[in-house]
mmCIF file of C-alpha atoms in Angstrom:
data_model
loop_
_atom_site.group_PDB
_atom_site.id
_atom_site.type_symbol
_atom_site.label_atom_id
_atom_site.label_comp_id
_atom_site.label_asym_id
_atom_site.label_seq_id
_atom_site.Cartn_x
_atom_site.Cartn_y
_atom_site.Cartn_z
ATOM 1 C CA MET A 24 -0.207 37.372 17.969
ATOM 2 C CA ILE A 25 -1.901 38.595 14.508
ATOM 3 C CA ALA A 26 -4.586 35.903 13.830
ATOM 4 C CA HIS A 27 -5.732 37.269 10.752
ATOM 5 C CA ILE A 28 -5.650 40.560 8.598
ATOM 6 C CA GLN A 29 -8.540 42.295 6.578
ATOM 7 C CA GLY A 30 -8.215 44.881 4.261
ATOM 8 C CA LYS A 31 -7.529 45.986 0.525
ATOM 9 C CA LEU A 32 -5.489 44.109 -1.406
ATOM 10 C CA VAL A 33 -2.944 46.825 -2.722
ATOM 11 C CA GLU A 34 -0.033 44.245 -4.484
ATOM 12 C CA LYS A 35 -0.119 40.550 -5.177
ATOM 13 C CA SER A 36 2.377 38.254 -6.667
ATOM 14 C CA PRO A 37 2.546 34.269 -6.369
ATOM 15 C CA THR A 38 4.836 34.596 -3.336
ATOM 16 C CA GLU A 39 3.503 37.798 -1.423
ATOM 17 C CA VAL A 40 0.666 40.417 -0.916
ATOM 18 C CA VAL A 41 0.253 43.587 0.584
ATOM 19 C CA ILE A 42 -2.676 44.465 2.526
ATOM 20 C CA ASP A 43 -3.801 48.003 3.154
ATOM 21 C CA CYS A 44 -5.568 47.914 6.709
ATOM 22 C CA ASN A 45 -6.557 51.331 7.805
ATOM 23 C CA GLY A 46 -3.556 53.010 6.253
ATOM 24 C CA VAL A 47 -1.099 50.353 7.093
ATOM 25 C CA GLY A 48 0.257 48.163 4.293
ATOM 26 C CA TYR A 49 1.112 44.684 5.670
ATOM 27 C CA HIS A 50 3.628 42.639 3.748
ATOM 28 C CA ILE A 51 2.413 39.132 3.713
ATOM 29 C CA ASN A 52 4.011 35.973 2.368
ATOM 30 C CA ILE A 53 1.935 33.538 0.673
ATOM 31 C CA SER A 54 2.048 30.152 -1.163
ATOM 32 C CA LEU A 55 1.188 29.285 -4.666
ATOM 33 C CA HIS A 56 -1.905 27.464 -3.050
ATOM 34 C CA THR A 57 -3.103 30.582 -1.264
ATOM 35 C CA TYR A 58 -2.188 32.643 -4.533
ATOM 36 C CA GLY A 59 -4.636 30.572 -6.282
ATOM 37 C CA LEU A 60 -7.287 30.808 -3.873
ATOM 38 C CA LEU A 61 -7.265 34.889 -3.437
ATOM 39 C CA PRO A 62 -10.363 36.110 -4.611
ATOM 40 C CA THR A 63 -10.999 38.580 -7.449
ATOM 41 C CA THR A 64 -12.205 41.419 -5.158
ATOM 42 C CA ASP A 65 -10.327 44.306 -3.798
ATOM 43 C CA PHE A 66 -11.128 43.357 0.081
ATOM 44 C CA ILE A 67 -9.684 40.159 1.330
ATOM 45 C CA LYS A 68 -9.136 38.387 4.527
ATOM 46 C CA LEU A 69 -6.241 36.210 5.129
ATOM 47 C CA PHE A 70 -5.402 34.060 8.338
ATOM 48 C CA THR A 71 -1.804 34.807 9.501
ATOM 49 C CA HIS A 72 1.149 33.388 11.168
ATOM 50 C CA LEU A 73 3.811 35.821 12.649
ATOM 51 C CA ILE A 74 7.436 34.518 12.802
ATOM 52 C CA VAL A 75 9.622 36.582 15.013
ATOM 53 C CA LYS A 76 13.512 36.413 14.865
ATOM 54 C CA GLU A 77 16.581 38.446 15.862
ATOM 55 C CA ASP A 78 16.414 40.332 12.823
ATOM 56 C CA SER A 79 12.928 39.884 11.283
ATOM 57 C CA HIS A 80 9.081 39.734 11.758
ATOM 58 C CA SER A 81 7.531 37.838 9.124
ATOM 59 C CA LEU A 82 3.761 37.628 8.370
ATOM 60 C CA TYR A 83 2.859 34.454 6.230
ATOM 61 C CA GLY A 84 -0.904 34.426 5.297
ATOM 62 C CA PHE A 85 -3.614 31.791 4.069
ATOM 63 C CA VAL A 86 -6.957 31.916 2.378
ATOM 64 C CA GLU A 87 -7.892 28.806 4.215
ATOM 65 C CA LYS A 88 -7.680 28.361 7.975
ATOM 66 C CA SER A 89 -6.540 24.616 7.521
ATOM 67 C CA GLU A 90 -3.468 25.467 5.326
ATOM 68 C CA LYS A 91 -2.430 27.646 8.357
ATOM 69 C CA GLU A 92 -2.784 24.672 10.610
ATOM 70 C CA ILE A 93 -0.723 22.416 8.342
ATOM 71 C CA PHE A 94 1.951 25.353 8.048
ATOM 72 C CA LYS A 95 2.321 25.270 11.880
ATOM 73 C CA LEU A 96 2.538 21.721 12.135
ATOM 74 C CA LEU A 97 5.291 21.894 9.350
ATOM 75 C CA ILE A 98 7.312 24.731 10.987
ATOM 76 C CA SER A 99 7.399 22.609 14.290
ATOM 77 C CA VAL A 100 9.562 19.628 12.747
ATOM 78 C CA SER A 101 13.278 20.473 13.367
ATOM 79 C CA GLY A 102 14.912 21.476 9.971
ATOM 80 C CA ILE A 103 11.793 22.988 8.297
ATOM 81 C CA GLY A 104 11.597 26.751 8.482
ATOM 82 C CA ALA A 105 8.903 29.026 7.090
ATOM 83 C CA ASN A 106 10.285 29.110 3.656
ATOM 84 C CA ILE A 107 10.705 25.506 3.327
ATOM 85 C CA ALA A 108 6.947 25.015 4.708
ATOM 86 C CA ARG A 109 5.811 27.675 2.343
ATOM 87 C CA THR A 110 7.787 25.906 -0.508
ATOM 88 C CA MET A 111 5.951 22.312 0.304
ATOM 89 C CA LEU A 112 2.559 24.032 0.356
ATOM 90 C CA SER A 113 3.268 25.625 -2.921
ATOM 91 C CA SER A 114 4.525 22.513 -4.419
ATOM 92 C CA ILE A 115 1.597 20.255 -3.514
ATOM 93 C CA GLU A 116 -1.802 20.339 -2.135
ATOM 94 C CA PRO A 117 -2.153 20.792 1.558
ATOM 95 C CA LYS A 118 -4.210 17.567 1.619
ATOM 96 C CA GLN A 119 -1.710 15.787 -0.306
ATOM 97 C CA ILE A 120 0.687 16.569 2.302
ATOM 98 C CA ILE A 121 -1.574 15.347 5.039
ATOM 99 C CA ASN A 122 -2.186 12.086 3.261
ATOM 100 C CA ALA A 123 1.391 11.610 2.491
ATOM 101 C CA ILE A 124 2.197 12.464 6.261
ATOM 102 C CA GLY A 125 -0.516 10.105 7.482
ATOM 103 C CA SER A 126 0.241 7.008 5.021
ATOM 104 C CA GLY A 127 4.158 7.213 5.697
ATOM 105 C CA ASP A 128 4.471 8.321 2.106
ATOM 106 C CA VAL A 129 8.132 9.562 2.257
ATOM 107 C CA GLY A 130 8.299 9.743 -1.783
ATOM 108 C CA THR A 131 5.711 12.546 -2.355
ATOM 109 C CA ILE A 132 7.235 14.464 0.692
ATOM 110 C CA GLN A 133 10.822 14.032 -0.932
ATOM 111 C CA SER A 134 9.684 14.921 -4.169
ATOM 112 C CA ILE A 135 9.426 18.806 -3.025
ATOM 113 C CA LYS A 136 12.223 20.706 -3.904
ATOM 114 C CA GLY A 137 14.698 21.232 -0.960
ATOM 115 C CA ILE A 138 13.403 18.096 0.876
ATOM 116 C CA GLY A 139 15.973 15.324 1.276
ATOM 117 C CA VAL A 140 15.206 12.040 2.420
ATOM 118 C CA LYS A 141 16.003 12.546 6.338
ATOM 119 C CA THR A 142 13.931 15.698 6.258
ATOM 120 C CA ALA A 143 10.930 13.723 4.615
ATOM 121 C CA GLN A 144 11.361 10.806 7.134
ATOM 122 C CA ARG A 145 11.686 13.195 10.224
ATOM 123 C CA THR A 146 8.686 15.141 8.833
ATOM 124 C CA ILE A 147 6.517 11.901 8.959
ATOM 125 C CA LEU A 148 8.081 10.402 12.209
ATOM 126 C CA ASP A 149 7.117 13.815 13.975
ATOM 127 C CA LEU A 150 4.083 14.507 12.436
ATOM 128 C CA LYS A 151 2.039 11.332 11.470
ATOM 129 C CA GLU A 152 0.592 10.878 14.943
ATOM 130 C CA LYS A 153 -0.839 14.511 15.101
ATOM 131 C CA VAL A 154 -2.107 14.128 11.354
ATOM 132 C CA LEU A 155 -4.109 10.906 12.157
ATOM 133 C CA LYS A 156 -5.707 12.438 15.633
ATOM 134 C CA LEU A 157 -6.316 15.881 13.958
ATOM 135 C CA TYR A 158 -7.713 14.652 10.369
ATOM 136 C CA ASN A 159 -10.313 12.241 10.102
ATOM 137 C CA LEU A 160 -9.416 9.047 8.507
ATOM 138 C CA ASP A 161 -11.326 9.598 5.556
ATOM 139 C CA GLU A 162 -8.868 12.018 4.604
ATOM 140 C CA VAL A 163 -5.961 9.600 4.891
ATOM 141 C CA SER A 164 -7.824 6.693 3.103
ATOM 142 C CA MET A 165 -5.424 6.416 0.517
ATOM 143 C CA LEU A 166 -2.913 4.827 2.570
ATOM 144 C CA GLN A 167 -3.062 1.465 0.862
ATOM 145 C CA SER A 168 -2.781 2.686 -2.699
ATOM 146 C CA ASN A 169 -0.173 5.002 -1.837
ATOM 147 C CA THR A 170 2.082 2.211 -0.508
ATOM 148 C CA ASN A 171 1.288 0.175 -3.481
ATOM 149 C CA LYS A 172 1.987 2.875 -5.540
ATOM 150 C CA ASP A 173 5.158 3.533 -4.027
ATOM 151 C CA GLU A 174 6.266 -0.008 -4.393
ATOM 152 C CA ALA A 175 5.117 -0.387 -7.809
ATOM 153 C CA LEU A 176 7.237 2.746 -8.669
ATOM 154 C CA SER A 177 10.251 1.365 -7.187
ATOM 155 C CA ALA A 178 9.770 -1.775 -8.873
ATOM 156 C CA LEU A 179 9.576 -0.160 -12.280
ATOM 157 C CA GLU A 180 12.517 1.921 -11.210
ATOM 158 C CA VAL A 181 14.651 -1.073 -10.762
ATOM 159 C CA LEU A 182 13.481 -2.782 -13.780
ATOM 160 C CA GLY A 183 14.993 0.458 -15.587
ATOM 161 C CA PHE A 184 11.964 2.842 -16.348
ATOM 162 C CA ILE A 185 12.342 6.342 -15.763
ATOM 163 C CA ARG A 186 10.397 7.493 -12.726
ATOM 164 C CA LYS A 187 8.641 10.482 -14.078
ATOM 165 C CA SER A 188 7.161 8.383 -17.066
ATOM 166 C CA ALA A 189 6.196 5.425 -14.650
ATOM 167 C CA GLU A 190 4.629 7.939 -12.213
ATOM 168 C CA LYS A 191 2.293 9.231 -14.993
ATOM 169 C CA VAL A 192 1.340 5.725 -15.861
ATOM 170 C CA VAL A 193 1.059 4.450 -12.485
ATOM 171 C CA GLU A 194 -1.032 7.366 -11.332
ATOM 172 C CA LYS A 195 -3.773 6.736 -14.098
ATOM 173 C CA ILE A 196 -3.792 3.079 -13.170
ATOM 174 C CA VAL A 197 -4.171 4.018 -9.229
ATOM 175 C CA ALA A 198 -6.766 6.462 -10.151
ATOM 176 C CA THR A 199 -8.940 4.067 -12.366
ATOM 177 C CA MET A 200 -8.540 0.983 -9.896
ATOM 178 C CA PRO A 201 -7.706 2.550 -6.392
ATOM 179 C CA ASP A 202 -7.784 -0.886 -4.855
ATOM 180 C CA ALA A 203 -5.377 -2.628 -7.159
ATOM 181 C CA THR A 204 -2.167 -4.791 -5.787
ATOM 182 C CA VAL A 205 1.116 -3.905 -6.300
ATOM 183 C CA GLU A 206 1.569 -6.859 -8.664
ATOM 184 C CA THR A 207 -1.583 -5.468 -10.824
ATOM 185 C CA ILE A 208 -0.239 -1.964 -10.935
ATOM 186 C CA ILE A 209 3.207 -3.039 -12.147
ATOM 187 C CA LYS A 210 1.304 -5.690 -14.676
ATOM 188 C CA GLN A 211 -0.606 -2.657 -15.966
ATOM 189 C CA ALA A 212 2.317 -0.335 -16.271
ATOM 190 C CA LEU A 213 4.492 -2.490 -17.988
ATOM 191 C CA LYS A 214 1.774 -2.654 -20.693
ATOM 192 C CA ASN A 215 1.741 0.815 -21.095
ATOM 193 C CA LEU A 216 5.237 2.085 -20.898
#
């Protein structure tokens, strides 16, 4: 119903903004990603999505139209409401969410606060085909390295390493050698842990 709102930025915080549009102040919920992209000028435009419930009408705003589309995809999944979708978009970059869904990376989705294994799996199951159709395959080209990275991390955890420290080391390895096999990632990680 309300596709976008354009006006003077009156208030802003990392989770919400108020935009004055011809004397009416619109309270709009935002993600941290959008907060980071807000222009420094007073005059802004946000793409919006209106959610109507029995007891409330809530506006969610996005600087990028692509983030709004991802938000709409996420809230279509059973068990993911607007606030969880906003948390997801605040926790990791929208492109990372798309890549994780497209490559079936349950670990990345599950790493978001409030998302359990079942919700992560359901998200991937429900959205994988849509994501692969909507976004060109270049954006999901991390498929192989994501799978290898996850397998290597799982193996390192089994070997007794703490996931957080192993993740940092594995991230560096994957960044320098994107085509590395699982074995190569594990061997390199063992040298650095």
